[in-house]
Structure formats: structure tokens, C-alpha cells
Amino acid sequence: MTDEDILLLNAYRDGELSPGEALAMERRLAEEPELRAQAQRLESLSLALRGALAGAPVPHGLRGRIIQEIGFRDGAPSGRLTRFLSPLAATLLVGLAGGVLLGSGTTFLAMNRPDAETSAAILSAHLRAMMAPQPFDVASSNRHVVKPWFNGKTTIAPDAVDLAERGFPLVGGRVDVIEGRPAPTLVYRRGPHVISVTALPSETLASLPGSESRAGFSFERWTVGDLAYVAVSDIAPADLRTFVEAFRAEAAPPAKPVN
Amino acid sequence: MTTLAKARFSQLVLPRLDEGYRLARWLTGSATDAEDVLQDASLRAYRAIESFAEGNARAWFLTIVRNACYSWLEKRRPGVTLSSEVLDASDAATLEQGGVFAPAFETPESLLLAKDEAARLARAVDALPVTLKEALVLREYHGLSYREIAEVSGAPIGTVMSRLARARQQLLKGLEAQN
């Protein structure tokens, strides 16, 4: 095996060869056992590396220290300010709540709070799954394995679309419990990141579609047919939106014949 | 600084602290130094956030972290950031393989550590020259494409390609030698 072969093999495994070069490499792999063995060694090295590199623990409180260093806080206002403001805020809130209850804003309050609770439950389920040795209960990149697996475990059948070609391979599924009810969750991967997509009856959520972020995680909510989907991941919000667009494009119901 | 800068920082940088930290961890080879470097990089990112127009925010932040690592490394260990491509063949070999004075495992503690597969791999990664390490981590952990790695490390794509191949060959060789 020449250095050139090794170079090409690496680029092939990284998906960086042109279609013509990739084809030539696939042919050579089929014919040359030595090259195939090398490809296998690279594969297992890659797997082990991903685990080892991502395993470096991030120090606790790093985010907080950086925010402090930059000199501002995101999210909750500082303790001193809250204490100072709280009597004032309480007065204001009572007035505001009274006004809102009298006005038509009642629905706003009533409907947005459960969304936040649902998001929190979905984030907890995602985080719990990330702590487990693997983030799914059924491991398969085959949508025809993942979707039927939910049968008998939940009462919802989500669209298990395969987005491998768009850079988000399906890796499996699991059942989360969201607000006391089992909810099917599809698991996708983007490089080292995991995306959890939980399906819920669309009446569970009030504001659809929508997006938010909490604790550094991005959320996207959308509907397909009568199901609501919530995707959560630590990838960039823009990447998650790309994912949602891809998902919606694949899961779009076939256009009805016009007549 | 404006509220806008803070908002953009929260949106573009804060969600990427973990991956930035891990890049710093592997490039500096030290968990505690990585934190200092990341603080420095975050501050640089914050100061530059208004000049960051549009585009790949992830590559932009990782570039800042990478450069912060390099300045830190140059200060601590001058010469360590030399790219082996600019050296002659024998110097490059010494840089990559550690020369005759590079004992693989010397203390009982490190021997014990080596029993653990992941720890052994981590040690092998730590022993790589920084230019190879950077290509490897950006590819295997961050999942960047060759083009993005070239952008972050300021090297041509061809160099990125050969650095990756060399990093992996060296890891395989090192790991197999221990078995």
C-alpha cells in the first residue's frame, strides 16, 4: 500500500472524494483485501476516537465563569436586582394579571405555560438519554425497522424519515415519557451531535410552529399532518432549522390529485 | 458594549462553549490550561462579535479558539506549533515520533492508565504534534469537512488531507505497537 493509497482511503472514508474517485475506491476495496483491512482499522480507530475525544469532561461552571468574565448574564437577572425589584414587580404583576384576566389575553397565559413544561420534559428526556450508554432503545438506520418498533409501545406512529443523504442519519428510536404519556422519539445524528425528535398529538402544544432555546439547547416545533414534532439538540439553531426543513420535506404528505 | 453584541454572543458563542473547550483541551493537552485559553478566546470572540458579519459562526469561533491555543502554546513551549511540513524529513520525523527521548510509558501510574482503552487513546492523541492533532480533532470530534478544517487552521486542503492521514497512521502504529 503506497502513501497515496492511504491518503485516498482516508479521504474516501471522510466522504471527501469526487463521485468518480469514490467509485474507483469502492472497486479497489472490493478487490484488494489488504486495502479493505486498512479501511476496517481506520473505521474502528474513528469510532474509538469519537468516544475518547468527546469524553473529555467540560469543567463544571465553565459557562457561568465565561459569562461573568464577559460581564453580563443571560437568562435570570442577578439576585440583588431581583430583591430590589421584587416588591415593585409583584405590584406590577398583580395589576398586569388583573388586566390580562379581564382582557382576551387569558388564552395566552393558559396556553403558553404547558408548552414550556412540555419543552422542559422533552429536554430532560433528551439529557437523560445522553447520559445512558446510548441515546436510543432500538438502534437502526432503517426507517422500516424504527417505525414499526413503536407499535405497541406508544399510540402514535411518527414519520421515521431517513435523512442520511442530507447529513442527518437516523440512528434509532426510543420511547420518552412526556407528561405521563409515552411519546415516540426518533434519534438522529449530526457529526458528534445527537438530535432527538419527539412526536406528540398536535393538541398538546399551543404555539406551532416555533423555536426556542434553553440551557444552550435549541428547540424546533412543527407539525406534519395531525402530529406535532419537537426537535431538541445542542447543534446550532441554524443547523437545527436545516434539519427541520429536511425532515418536513421528506415527511410531506404526497400531494392530493387535483380533480 | 451594546446589548446587540451581548445578544449575538449568547446566540453564536455560548452554545459552542463545550465544543470550543474540547478543542482547547486537545490542542493544549491540559484540562486546566484549556479553561484559561477558552476564557481568553471567548473574550476575543466577544470583542470581535460586531465585526463578524454573516457566515459560518461555528468555524469562526473554532478559529478563534484555535488561534488562542496557538498563542498560548507558543508562549509556553516555543517551537511546538511548528508545522512539520516546513521542516526537513528527519526533523519532521523527530517532531512527529518524538525522537529517541520520547518514552511511551514511564511511571506506574501511566502504565495503569494505559490499561484503559480510552485513556490510552487519549494519551496517544496528546502525543501527536499539534498540527496533526488539530486536523484530527476538528474532523473526528467536531465533524468538520476538509474545507472547513482548512479555513480554521489556515492550511491548504491538500495539507489538511495529508495531516489527517498521517495523524491516523501514527495513532494506529502507536496503538498496535503497544498490543
Short mmCIF file of C-alpha atoms in Angstrom, two decimals:
data_model
loop_
_atom_site.label_atom_id
_atom_site.label_comp_id
_atom_site.label_asym_id
_atom_site.label_seq_id
_atom_site.Cartn_x
_atom_site.Cartn_y
_atom_site.Cartn_z
CA MET A 1 0.00 0.00 0.00
CA THR A 2 1.51 3.33 -1.02
CA ASP A 3 1.18 6.61 0.89
CA GLU A 4 -1.06 7.78 -1.90
CA ASP A 5 -3.42 4.82 -1.27
CA ILE A 6 -3.60 5.67 2.41
CA LEU A 7 -4.33 9.30 1.61
CA LEU A 8 -7.12 8.34 -0.78
CA LEU A 9 -8.58 5.81 1.62
CA ASN A 10 -8.76 8.42 4.39
CA ALA A 11 -10.40 10.94 2.09
CA TYR A 12 -12.81 8.25 0.92
CA ARG A 13 -13.84 7.44 4.48
CA ASP A 14 -14.29 11.13 5.23
CA GLY A 15 -16.60 11.47 2.24
CA GLU A 16 -14.25 13.93 0.56
CA LEU A 17 -13.64 12.19 -2.79
CA SER A 18 -15.39 13.14 -6.00
CA PRO A 19 -18.04 10.62 -7.11
CA GLY A 20 -15.67 9.22 -9.76
CA GLU A 21 -12.79 8.80 -7.31
CA ALA A 22 -15.12 7.28 -4.72
CA LEU A 23 -16.37 4.74 -7.22
CA ALA A 24 -12.83 3.77 -8.17
CA MET A 25 -12.00 3.39 -4.46
CA GLU A 26 -15.05 1.19 -3.88
CA ARG A 27 -13.99 -1.08 -6.72
CA ARG A 28 -10.48 -1.33 -5.32
CA LEU A 29 -11.84 -2.09 -1.84
CA ALA A 30 -13.88 -4.96 -3.27
CA GLU A 31 -10.80 -6.41 -4.95
CA GLU A 32 -7.97 -5.75 -2.52
CA PRO A 33 -8.22 -7.45 0.88
CA GLU A 34 -5.22 -5.53 2.19
CA LEU A 35 -6.88 -2.19 1.47
CA ARG A 36 -10.11 -3.47 2.99
CA ALA A 37 -8.33 -4.46 6.18
CA GLN A 38 -6.82 -0.97 6.39
CA ALA A 39 -10.26 0.57 5.88
CA GLN A 40 -11.56 -1.53 8.77
CA ARG A 41 -8.73 -0.43 11.05
CA LEU A 42 -9.47 3.19 10.18
CA GLU A 43 -13.13 2.61 10.89
CA SER A 44 -12.55 1.21 14.37
CA LEU A 45 -9.99 3.92 15.12
CA SER A 46 -12.54 6.53 14.11
CA LEU A 47 -15.19 5.03 16.38
CA ALA A 48 -12.86 4.82 19.36
CA LEU A 49 -11.60 8.36 18.71
CA ARG A 50 -15.03 9.87 18.67
CA GLY A 51 -15.67 8.41 22.12
CA ALA A 52 -12.30 9.40 23.52
CA LEU A 53 -12.33 12.96 22.14
CA ALA A 54 -15.89 13.70 23.24
CA GLY A 55 -15.16 12.10 26.62
CA ALA A 56 -13.01 14.98 27.86
CA PRO A 57 -15.18 16.36 30.66
CA VAL A 58 -16.10 20.05 30.40
CA PRO A 59 -15.43 21.68 33.79
CA HIS A 60 -18.50 22.41 35.84
CA GLY A 61 -19.48 26.06 35.82
CA LEU A 62 -17.34 26.96 32.81
CA ARG A 63 -20.23 28.69 31.08
CA GLY A 64 -21.02 30.72 34.18
CA ARG A 65 -17.41 31.84 34.62
CA ILE A 66 -17.19 32.93 31.00
CA ILE A 67 -20.44 34.85 31.22
CA GLN A 68 -19.14 36.54 34.36
CA GLU A 69 -15.85 37.35 32.66
CA ILE A 70 -17.65 38.94 29.74
CA GLY A 71 -19.53 40.93 32.34
CA PHE A 72 -23.13 40.10 31.76
CA ARG A 73 -25.61 37.39 32.46
CA ASP A 74 -28.06 35.80 30.13
CA GLY A 75 -31.33 34.45 31.41
CA ALA A 76 -32.20 35.18 35.05
CA PRO A 77 -31.44 38.67 36.34
CA SER A 78 -28.94 38.94 39.18
CA GLY A 79 -30.04 38.26 42.74
CA ARG A 80 -29.54 41.79 44.02
CA LEU A 81 -31.61 43.27 41.25
CA THR A 82 -34.42 40.77 41.79
CA ARG A 83 -34.57 41.51 45.51
CA PHE A 84 -34.69 45.21 44.86
CA LEU A 85 -37.31 44.87 42.18
CA SER A 86 -39.47 42.14 43.65
CA PRO A 87 -41.99 44.28 45.68
CA LEU A 88 -42.34 46.56 42.69
CA ALA A 89 -42.60 43.65 40.29
CA ALA A 90 -45.24 41.94 42.43
CA THR A 91 -47.37 45.07 42.39
CA LEU A 92 -46.98 45.40 38.67
CA LEU A 93 -47.74 41.73 38.14
CA VAL A 94 -50.97 41.87 40.12
CA GLY A 95 -52.09 44.79 38.00
CA LEU A 96 -50.99 43.12 34.83
CA ALA A 97 -52.58 39.79 35.68
CA GLY A 98 -55.84 41.53 36.54
CA GLY A 99 -55.82 43.32 33.23
CA VAL A 100 -54.92 40.19 31.35
CA LEU A 101 -57.61 38.11 33.04
CA LEU A 102 -60.18 40.73 32.20
CA GLY A 103 -58.98 41.02 28.65
CA SER A 104 -58.73 38.43 25.98
CA GLY A 105 -55.17 37.55 26.97
CA THR A 106 -56.36 34.68 29.19
CA THR A 107 -55.77 32.15 26.47
CA PHE A 108 -52.23 33.38 26.03
CA LEU A 109 -51.33 32.61 29.64
CA ALA A 110 -53.24 29.38 29.72
CA MET A 111 -51.71 28.02 26.56
CA ASN A 112 -48.07 29.03 26.73
CA ARG A 113 -47.26 27.65 30.14
CA PRO A 114 -47.87 24.00 29.18
CA ASP A 115 -45.61 24.45 26.14
CA ALA A 116 -42.76 25.44 28.41
CA GLU A 117 -43.46 22.43 30.62
CA THR A 118 -43.54 20.14 27.61
CA SER A 119 -40.21 21.58 26.40
CA ALA A 120 -38.71 21.03 29.84
CA ALA A 121 -39.92 17.43 29.87
CA ILE A 122 -38.53 16.83 26.39
CA LEU A 123 -35.19 18.38 27.30
CA SER A 124 -34.97 16.20 30.44
CA ALA A 125 -35.72 13.10 28.38
CA HIS A 126 -33.05 14.11 25.84
CA LEU A 127 -30.47 14.79 28.56
CA ARG A 128 -31.26 11.54 30.34
CA ALA A 129 -30.85 9.68 27.05
CA MET A 130 -27.46 11.34 26.50
CA MET A 131 -26.28 10.08 29.92
CA ALA A 132 -27.20 6.50 29.04
CA PRO A 133 -24.60 4.39 27.21
CA GLN A 134 -26.61 5.01 24.04
CA PRO A 135 -29.31 7.59 23.33
CA PHE A 136 -31.80 5.10 21.86
CA ASP A 137 -33.53 1.82 22.71
CA VAL A 138 -33.69 0.47 19.19
CA ALA A 139 -30.58 1.02 17.09
CA SER A 140 -31.29 1.12 13.40
CA SER A 141 -30.76 3.42 10.49
CA ASN A 142 -33.60 1.69 8.68
CA ARG A 143 -36.87 3.61 8.91
CA HIS A 144 -38.78 0.38 8.28
CA VAL A 145 -37.31 -1.03 11.48
CA VAL A 146 -37.63 2.07 13.64
CA LYS A 147 -41.23 2.97 12.84
CA PRO A 148 -42.79 -0.49 13.46
CA TRP A 149 -40.75 -0.76 16.67
CA PHE A 150 -43.02 1.88 18.24
CA ASN A 151 -46.06 -0.35 17.69
CA GLY A 152 -47.48 -1.48 21.00
CA LYS A 153 -45.24 0.94 22.92
CA THR A 154 -47.00 4.16 22.06
CA THR A 155 -50.25 5.19 20.42
CA ILE A 156 -48.57 7.46 17.89
CA ALA A 157 -46.74 6.40 14.74
CA PRO A 158 -44.23 9.13 13.82
CA ASP A 159 -42.75 9.60 10.36
CA ALA A 160 -39.36 7.91 10.67
CA VAL A 161 -37.80 9.64 7.68
CA ASP A 162 -34.24 8.83 6.74
CA LEU A 163 -32.16 11.99 6.26
CA ALA A 164 -28.76 10.34 5.81
CA GLU A 165 -28.38 11.91 2.37
CA ARG A 166 -28.96 15.33 3.84
CA GLY A 167 -26.31 14.77 6.51
CA PHE A 168 -28.58 13.71 9.38
CA PRO A 169 -28.50 9.91 9.55
CA LEU A 170 -31.26 8.19 11.52
CA VAL A 171 -29.60 6.16 14.27
CA GLY A 172 -32.55 4.77 16.22
CA GLY A 173 -35.58 5.41 18.36
CA ARG A 174 -36.70 5.38 21.98
CA VAL A 175 -39.85 5.98 23.96
CA ASP A 176 -39.84 9.01 26.26
CA VAL A 177 -42.48 9.71 28.84
CA ILE A 178 -43.75 13.26 28.33
CA GLU A 179 -46.33 14.47 30.87
CA GLY A 180 -47.19 10.95 31.89
CA ARG A 181 -47.73 9.63 28.39
CA PRO A 182 -45.36 7.55 26.26
CA ALA A 183 -44.10 9.54 23.27
CA PRO A 184 -42.10 8.06 20.39
CA THR A 185 -38.73 9.75 19.89
CA LEU A 186 -36.54 9.43 16.81
CA VAL A 187 -32.81 9.85 17.22
CA TYR A 188 -30.67 11.43 14.51
CA ARG A 189 -27.01 12.25 14.42
CA ARG A 190 -25.08 15.21 13.04
CA GLY A 191 -21.35 14.52 13.42
CA PRO A 192 -20.88 14.05 17.14
CA HIS A 193 -24.22 15.69 17.98
CA VAL A 194 -27.47 13.92 18.72
CA ILE A 195 -30.87 15.25 17.68
CA SER A 196 -33.97 13.92 19.47
CA VAL A 197 -37.28 14.30 17.65
CA THR A 198 -40.30 13.64 19.86
CA ALA A 199 -43.76 13.19 18.33
CA LEU A 200 -46.85 14.35 20.25
CA PRO A 201 -50.52 14.76 19.40
CA SER A 202 -50.68 18.26 17.92
CA GLU A 203 -53.23 19.45 20.50
CA THR A 204 -50.55 19.02 23.20
CA LEU A 205 -48.76 22.17 22.05
CA ALA A 206 -50.25 25.62 21.77
CA SER A 207 -47.78 27.57 19.66
CA LEU A 208 -46.87 25.76 16.47
CA PRO A 209 -44.56 26.07 14.70
CA GLY A 210 -42.00 27.72 16.92
CA SER A 211 -38.47 27.66 18.21
CA GLU A 212 -36.73 28.45 21.45
CA SER A 213 -33.52 27.75 23.26
CA ARG A 214 -32.90 26.82 26.86
CA ALA A 215 -29.69 25.92 28.67
CA GLY A 216 -27.78 26.08 25.40
CA PHE A 217 -30.06 23.61 23.66
CA SER A 218 -32.13 24.55 20.63
CA PHE A 219 -35.75 23.53 20.14
CA GLU A 220 -37.85 23.48 16.99
CA ARG A 221 -41.56 22.67 16.92
CA TRP A 222 -43.56 21.89 13.81
CA THR A 223 -46.47 19.79 12.59
CA VAL A 224 -46.90 17.18 9.90
CA GLY A 225 -50.49 16.02 9.46
CA ASP A 226 -52.05 15.79 12.92
CA LEU A 227 -48.80 15.20 14.75
CA ALA A 228 -46.59 17.77 16.40
CA TYR A 229 -42.83 17.23 16.39
CA VAL A 230 -40.32 18.75 18.76
CA ALA A 231 -36.62 18.52 17.90
CA VAL A 232 -34.02 19.22 20.57
CA SER A 233 -30.26 19.24 20.16
CA ASP A 234 -27.08 21.02 21.13
CA ILE A 235 -26.29 21.83 17.50
CA ALA A 236 -26.51 25.43 16.31
CA PRO A 237 -30.07 26.77 15.93
CA ALA A 238 -29.44 27.36 12.20
CA ASP A 239 -28.36 23.73 11.76
CA LEU A 240 -31.43 22.54 13.61
CA ARG A 241 -33.60 24.61 11.29
CA THR A 242 -31.88 22.99 8.30
CA PHE A 243 -32.68 19.64 9.87
CA VAL A 244 -36.34 20.56 10.35
CA GLU A 245 -36.62 21.76 6.75
CA ALA A 246 -35.13 18.46 5.55
CA PHE A 247 -37.46 16.48 7.82
CA ARG A 248 -40.54 18.37 6.65
CA ALA A 249 -39.55 17.99 3.01
CA GLU A 250 -39.18 14.21 3.43
CA ALA A 251 -42.25 13.74 5.60
CA ALA A 252 -44.51 15.93 3.46
CA PRO A 253 -47.71 14.03 2.65
CA PRO A 254 -47.96 13.22 -1.07
CA ALA A 255 -49.84 15.94 -2.94
CA LYS A 256 -53.51 15.14 -3.42
CA PRO A 257 -54.54 14.55 -7.03
CA VAL A 258 -56.33 17.60 -8.33
CA ASN A 259 -59.79 16.88 -9.71
CA MET B 1 -20.55 47.01 24.57
CA THR B 2 -24.02 47.06 23.23
CA THR B 3 -26.96 44.90 24.06
CA LEU B 4 -26.79 43.67 20.49
CA ALA B 5 -23.24 42.36 20.98
CA LYS B 6 -24.38 40.53 24.10
CA ALA B 7 -27.34 39.04 22.31
CA ARG B 8 -25.17 37.88 19.43
CA PHE B 9 -22.62 36.48 21.83
CA SER B 10 -25.34 34.48 23.60
CA GLN B 11 -26.61 33.22 20.31
CA LEU B 12 -23.36 32.49 18.48
CA VAL B 13 -20.78 31.68 21.12
CA LEU B 14 -22.47 30.40 24.29
CA PRO B 15 -23.95 27.27 22.66
CA ARG B 16 -20.48 26.41 21.33
CA LEU B 17 -18.52 26.67 24.56
CA ASP B 18 -18.39 22.92 25.09
CA GLU B 19 -17.00 22.12 21.69
CA GLY B 20 -14.65 25.09 21.93
CA TYR B 21 -13.46 23.81 25.30
CA ARG B 22 -12.79 20.34 23.92
CA LEU B 23 -10.76 21.77 21.01
CA ALA B 24 -8.69 23.73 23.53
CA ARG B 25 -8.38 20.68 25.77
CA TRP B 26 -6.90 18.58 22.99
CA LEU B 27 -4.70 21.26 21.45
CA THR B 28 -3.17 22.38 24.75
CA GLY B 29 -3.14 18.85 26.16
CA SER B 30 -4.29 20.10 29.55
CA ALA B 31 -7.72 20.40 31.12
CA THR B 32 -6.85 23.38 33.32
CA ASP B 33 -4.99 25.34 30.64
CA ALA B 34 -7.86 24.70 28.24
CA GLU B 35 -10.16 26.64 30.53
CA ASP B 36 -7.84 29.67 30.59
CA VAL B 37 -7.46 29.51 26.84
CA LEU B 38 -11.20 29.27 26.33
CA GLN B 39 -11.80 32.29 28.59
CA ASP B 40 -9.28 34.22 26.52
CA ALA B 41 -10.89 33.01 23.27
CA SER B 42 -14.38 33.93 24.48
CA LEU B 43 -13.20 37.43 25.29
CA ARG B 44 -11.62 37.72 21.84
CA ALA B 45 -14.84 36.46 20.27
CA TYR B 46 -16.87 38.96 22.25
CA ARG B 47 -14.67 41.86 21.17
CA ALA B 48 -14.85 40.75 17.55
CA ILE B 49 -18.52 39.85 17.50
CA GLU B 50 -19.64 43.09 15.92
CA SER B 51 -17.23 42.65 13.03
CA PHE B 52 -18.40 39.11 12.40
CA ALA B 53 -20.87 39.70 9.59
CA GLU B 54 -22.55 36.55 8.40
CA GLY B 55 -21.46 33.05 7.58
CA ASN B 56 -20.16 30.04 9.42
CA ALA B 57 -20.26 31.10 13.08
CA ARG B 58 -19.04 27.71 14.19
CA ALA B 59 -15.88 27.82 12.05
CA TRP B 60 -15.40 31.44 13.10
CA PHE B 61 -15.48 30.62 16.82
CA LEU B 62 -13.36 27.48 16.44
CA THR B 63 -10.78 29.54 14.53
CA ILE B 64 -10.59 31.98 17.43
CA VAL B 65 -10.17 29.11 19.91
CA ARG B 66 -7.55 27.52 17.71
CA ASN B 67 -5.57 30.76 17.44
CA ALA B 68 -5.82 31.34 21.18
CA CYS B 69 -4.42 27.83 21.70
CA TYR B 70 -1.55 28.56 19.35
CA SER B 71 -0.57 31.79 21.09
CA TRP B 72 -0.75 30.01 24.43
CA LEU B 73 1.39 27.12 23.15
CA GLU B 74 3.96 29.48 21.60
CA LYS B 75 4.31 31.27 24.94
CA ARG B 76 4.72 28.07 26.94
CA ARG B 77 6.62 25.87 24.55
CA PRO B 78 8.22 27.89 21.71
CA GLY B 79 8.52 25.87 18.52
CA VAL B 80 5.83 23.34 19.38
CA THR B 81 3.38 24.85 16.93
CA LEU B 82 5.80 24.41 14.03
CA SER B 83 4.12 22.64 11.20
CA SER B 84 6.11 19.57 10.18
CA GLU B 85 5.61 20.48 6.52
CA VAL B 86 8.20 23.28 6.81
CA LEU B 87 10.90 21.03 8.31
CA ASP B 88 13.25 18.69 6.52
CA ALA B 89 12.42 14.98 6.56
CA SER B 90 14.45 13.89 9.59
CA ASP B 91 13.35 16.83 11.76
CA ALA B 92 9.77 16.18 10.74
CA ALA B 93 10.13 12.54 11.77
CA THR B 94 11.55 13.57 15.14
CA LEU B 95 8.74 16.03 15.68
CA GLU B 96 6.07 13.51 14.82
CA GLN B 97 7.52 10.46 16.51
CA GLY B 98 9.03 12.18 19.47
CA GLY B 99 12.67 11.20 18.81
CA VAL B 100 14.77 8.91 20.99
CA PHE B 101 13.88 10.61 24.25
CA ALA B 102 10.17 10.04 23.99
CA PRO B 103 9.38 7.28 26.44
CA ALA B 104 5.93 5.87 25.81
CA PHE B 105 5.08 4.95 29.40
CA GLU B 106 7.41 5.67 32.24
CA THR B 107 5.59 5.66 35.56
CA PRO B 108 3.45 3.01 37.24
CA GLU B 109 0.53 5.45 37.18
CA SER B 110 0.71 5.94 33.45
CA LEU B 111 1.06 2.18 32.98
CA LEU B 112 -2.11 1.68 34.97
CA LEU B 113 -3.84 4.37 32.95
CA ALA B 114 -2.75 2.70 29.74
CA LYS B 115 -4.84 -0.33 30.63
CA ASP B 116 -7.89 1.72 29.96
CA GLU B 117 -8.55 1.80 26.23
CA ALA B 118 -9.95 5.33 26.08
CA ALA B 119 -7.24 6.73 28.30
CA ARG B 120 -4.65 5.05 26.12
CA LEU B 121 -6.13 6.57 23.02
CA ALA B 122 -6.32 9.97 24.70
CA ARG B 123 -2.62 9.70 25.57
CA ALA B 124 -1.79 8.76 22.01
CA VAL B 125 -3.71 11.80 20.78
CA ASP B 126 -1.94 14.02 23.31
CA ALA B 127 1.39 12.81 21.95
CA LEU B 128 0.63 13.91 18.38
CA PRO B 129 2.17 17.12 17.04
CA VAL B 130 -0.27 19.98 17.37
CA THR B 131 -0.89 20.46 13.63
CA LEU B 132 -1.90 16.81 13.20
CA LYS B 133 -3.94 16.89 16.41
CA GLU B 134 -5.87 19.93 15.24
CA ALA B 135 -6.88 18.29 11.94
CA LEU B 136 -7.81 15.08 13.75
CA VAL B 137 -9.96 16.68 16.45
CA LEU B 138 -11.75 19.02 14.05
CA ARG B 139 -12.57 16.05 11.84
CA GLU B 140 -13.33 13.26 14.32
CA TYR B 141 -14.91 15.24 17.12
CA HIS B 142 -16.28 18.40 15.51
CA GLY B 143 -17.15 16.63 12.25
CA LEU B 144 -15.90 19.50 10.06
CA SER B 145 -15.32 19.00 6.35
CA TYR B 146 -11.81 19.31 4.89
CA ARG B 147 -12.71 22.73 3.55
CA GLU B 148 -13.83 23.93 6.99
CA ILE B 149 -10.73 22.48 8.63
CA ALA B 150 -8.61 24.30 6.05
CA GLU B 151 -10.45 27.51 6.93
CA VAL B 152 -9.96 27.08 10.68
CA SER B 153 -6.32 26.02 10.55
CA GLY B 154 -5.29 28.32 7.70
CA ALA B 155 -3.73 25.46 5.73
CA PRO B 156 -4.48 24.36 2.15
CA ILE B 157 -6.95 21.48 1.72
CA GLY B 158 -4.21 19.16 0.43
CA THR B 159 -2.24 19.73 3.63
CA VAL B 160 -5.33 19.02 5.73
CA MET B 161 -5.83 15.77 3.84
CA SER B 162 -2.26 14.58 4.40
CA ARG B 163 -2.24 15.71 8.05
CA LEU B 164 -5.34 13.66 8.74
CA ALA B 165 -3.92 10.57 7.05
CA ARG B 166 -0.64 10.95 8.94
CA ALA B 167 -2.38 11.51 12.28
CA ARG B 168 -4.41 8.33 11.87
CA GLN B 169 -1.47 6.25 10.63
CA GLN B 170 0.55 7.37 13.60
CA LEU B 171 -2.21 6.54 16.06
CA LEU B 172 -2.71 3.10 14.53
CA LYS B 173 1.01 2.43 14.60
CA GLY B 174 1.34 3.59 18.19
CA LEU B 175 -1.65 1.61 19.42
CA GLU B 176 -0.59 -1.54 17.63
CA ALA B 177 2.94 -1.29 18.98
CA GLN B 178 1.51 -1.48 22.49
CA ASN B 179 -0.61 -4.53 21.84
#
